[in-house]
C-alpha cells in the first residue's frame, strides 16, 4: 500500500501534522508515523532527516537541543507560526484532493 | 553499543557547512540512530542485529550529505569558506594536500577534455600562441636593445652621459674635460669615454678591415666586464701611449684558434700592439648593436684616427661618455652635480661655460641602436599587446560557446555538491592548460623569431650585432603574459558558469535571463575586438603609407644607378699629400670606366644608419640671430662633380670643379634652407661665412636634400670641398648608365692597381644605403601589417562565431518567424543587422581610439599626417567588408532554415 511516489509527496505534510500537538525529536516522528499508520507507512532515518532539514530551511519548523529529565539530550522539532499556517492550507488541500480522488475511484465501482 | 557520533562521522562527509551546523547535523543523526538502536535492543535483538537494523536506516550517506549541503541555512558563506581554509591551522596541511591533489585532478580532467575536442583545442592554442608569441618576440627585442642594451655588462645604474651646448644640441666630450670630470663627481662610481673607428689589421692573407673601440683605461671596470684571459687596461695606459690591445674572443679564435693569445702582437694600421686581454664573447662593445673586434687605450688614438691633438686639446670634442651611478643617486642629481663641475672647469679654463651635462638611462640613450629602434619597439609592443587582447577575446568567446554547451554538466556538478568556487577553479585550470601549451609553443617559436630583427637591418659598413637571447627575463615575461591572458580569457566564462541556474539548466532549457547576460558579454567581446582591430589596422595603414612614401620620397638627390665604395687612407698609413694624390688618381681612373656618367667622393653619405654629420656653429656674414643663439649648420666634405653625380640641382652659382686648386682661395656651397634661414631675400653668391677663424665665400647654392632622416625638417647645410680639406676616409660616389653592381669589380681592380694593400669596403648601391634610412618605417610597417592582418582575421572569426552562435540559439525563433510568414529576406536582414550593429559600434569606438592614439606614431610617419582621412577611410572600409562577410555566412544559414525542422529543434 505504501506506494513510494505517494509517500514522497506527502511526507512533509505528515511531519508537520505530527508536530502540531507538540515538539518531537527525529526518531520519535518516524516511530509515530509507523504506529499511527498501523505499520503501513515506514520512514527510515535516512529519508526523514533530509525532510526535517528542508522544512527547517524553509522556516516551517525549528529544531532545538533539549534535555528532558532522566533522558539524553535530543534535538526537538516544533512547528513555527508559518509552519502552522502552511499545515492548515496543506491539510485542506489534501482533504479536497483525496476526496476528489476517492470520488473518482468510487465512481468507477458504481 | 557503538559510539554513534563516531559512526556518523566516519560515514558522513559534509562539505562547505558552517562548523557549528556540522556538529548539529552529526549529533542529531547520532542521537536518532541511538534511539533506533535502543528501540531494537528493547525489542529483543542482539547487539549485532540491532546495529545491522540501525545501519539499514541510512544506506546512502552521500545523498544525505548532498541534501544537507543544499540547505542555504547550513551552507557557509563563500568568504567564510576561504576563511576557514586560511585560519584553520590544524587543517591547513590536510587541506593544502587536498588542494594540490584537486589541482592535479583538475589538470588531468582538463587534459582529457582538451584531447576530446582536438579542433577546439587546436584553434584556441594556435590563437593564443600567435598572441603570446608575438609578445615574446617583441619583448625579446626590447630586452636586448632597451632593457639590457649592453650585453655582457653589469647593466645596473649604467647611464649615458652627454654634454649639451647652449642650444641644447649634443656635443661630444674632449679628453681633457673627461679627465677633469671623471674623478670629481661623488655621484658616479665611474665615468668612461669611448669612440669607434675602422682600422686595418695586417694578416697572413693581406689586410683586414676591423672595427676598433678606443676606450678610457677604466672602460672594462666601469662596465663590469671581466676579460676571459689576461686583463683590461691599467691607469698608466690612460695617461701615456702604451701599445697594448684587448681583442674579442671572436678575433682571438679567428686569428690564433684559441684564446691563449696573451703576449702576442698584432699589427694595426702598421703599428704593433701587444695583446693584454681577451674580452668574453658575451660582450660585443660599449655601443648597443655594434660588435667590436679590438679595444685600444685612447692614448693610442693617433695611430688609428686622423687629426692630431685629440688627447691634449680641450676644444676637440670627440668622445662619447657613459657612467655608473652611485647606488641611490638619481640621474637628475648626477646631472646637476656634473654640470656644476663642468662649469667650474670651464671657468678655470676660460672655455664655454654654457655647457650642461645630461645623464640619461641607457634605454633612452640618443646614440646606438636604441635611438633608432626604441620608438619602433615601443609602438610594436603596444600593438602586440592589442593583438594578444584580441586573441584572448577570441578564446574567451570559444570558451563561452563551450560553456553553453557544457551547462548541463556544470549544473549537474553543482547539484552534486561541487562548490561554485571549485567549478571556477576547474575552468581556470582548463584555461591555464591551453595557455601553457600556447606559451611553450611561443617560446620555441621565439628562438627563431627573435633573430628576425636582423633581417630588417640593411647591409652597412658597421659590424651590426643584435643579439636576441632567450634569457630569464624573456621567459618570465612570457610566463606572466600567458598567465595574465589565461585570467583574462578564462575568468569571465568561468564566473558565468558558476552562476548557472541549476533547475533551468538541468532541464536543458535555455534560461532567458542568463542567456541575455551571456550574449551581452559576447557582444562586448566582439565590439572590443572590432575596435582594437581597427586601431591596429589604422596604425598599420599609416605606417604602410609612410613606407610607400619613403620609397617614393624624393630625398633631393637621385639614388638610382649610383655605386658607393669606401677607402680609408689613414688606416693604410697615407700622408695627406700622398693621400690626396692617390684619391685623385683613383677618381680619374673611375671616371674613365665605361658607362660611368660621373663620379665624385664625399666624407659622408646622406641617409645612412649612422647619421654621422653633426651640427657646427658658424657665422653667416651680416646675420645677427634674434636670441643671440649662434647660427648652426650641418657639414659635409665633397669633391668635384659631387652635385652632378648626386643629381642635386644647382640653384645658383656653380659647384666644385676639377679645376679647383688648393692654392686658390677656399670656397663654399650652401643649400637653399641655409639661404632661407640666414640670408632671406638676398643674393648669396659672394657672401661670406665664418667657420672657425676664417671667412669663406659662397660660390653656389644647391637644392635641399634629406641628410639624416626622411622625416627631418629642412636642415641648413654647408658643403666644404675636399680640395682644401683633405679627408683620408672617403666614399666614392659613381653614377653609371647601367647596373651599378657591374662596376664593383672594375673599381676594386683600380684600387688594387694603385695600392694592393688598401682594402675597399662598404660597397653598396646608393639605393641600398638609403633604404637604411627607412629602417624604422620598414620594420614598423612590415610587422604592423602582419599584426593588423592577424587582428583582422581574429576579429572576423570572433564576429562570425558570435553571429553563428546567436543564429543557432535562435533557430526555433527563426522557425517560428518563417512559419508565421516572415520571408527569408527578413530573417537574413535580422541576422545581418545584428552583425552590422556590433561592427558599427566597434568601428566607431575604434575610430575614436585611433584618432586619439595615432599622434603617438608621428615620429615614425613619413609624408602622412597621423590623422589621415584616406588611411582611416580605407581601413574602415576593409574592416566593414570583412565584417560583412563574417555575418553574411551565418545570415545565409539562418535564411536557409527549414521552418518545420527549426521548430522541432531542441
PDB file of C-alpha atoms in Angstrom, chain B residues 396-397 400 488-489 491-493 496 515-526 528:
ATOM      1  CA  UNK B 396      37.034  33.743 -24.297  1.00  0.00           C
ATOM      2  CA  UNK B 397      34.388  33.610 -26.993  1.00  0.00           C
ATOM      3  CA  UNK B 400      31.784  30.815 -23.688  1.00  0.00           C
ATOM      4  CA  UNK B 488      41.566  37.454 -18.966  1.00  0.00           C
ATOM      5  CA  UNK B 489      40.007  34.877 -21.243  1.00  0.00           C
ATOM      6  CA  UNK B 491      37.799  34.092 -15.744  1.00  0.00           C
ATOM      7  CA  UNK B 492      34.713  35.566 -17.348  1.00  0.00           C
ATOM      8  CA  UNK B 493      33.433  32.278 -18.816  1.00  0.00           C
ATOM      9  CA  UNK B 496      29.425  32.780 -15.771  1.00  0.00           C
ATOM     10  CA  UNK B 515      21.069  33.913 -21.963  1.00  0.00           C
ATOM     11  CA  UNK B 516      20.819  37.616 -22.498  1.00  0.00           C
ATOM     12  CA  UNK B 517      23.570  38.245 -19.998  1.00  0.00           C
ATOM     13  CA  UNK B 518      25.784  35.872 -21.893  1.00  0.00           C
ATOM     14  CA  UNK B 519      25.064  37.444 -25.242  1.00  0.00           C
ATOM     15  CA  UNK B 520      25.718  40.857 -23.749  1.00  0.00           C
ATOM     16  CA  UNK B 521      29.129  39.662 -22.722  1.00  0.00           C
ATOM     17  CA  UNK B 522      29.811  38.127 -26.111  1.00  0.00           C
ATOM     18  CA  UNK B 523      28.705  41.288 -27.839  1.00  0.00           C
ATOM     19  CA  UNK B 524      31.079  43.321 -25.711  1.00  0.00           C
ATOM     20  CA  UNK B 525      33.883  40.980 -26.680  1.00  0.00           C
ATOM     21  CA  UNK B 526      33.145  41.352 -30.361  1.00  0.00           C
ATOM     22  CA  UNK B 528      36.163  45.426 -28.414  1.00  0.00           C
TER      23      UNK B 528
END
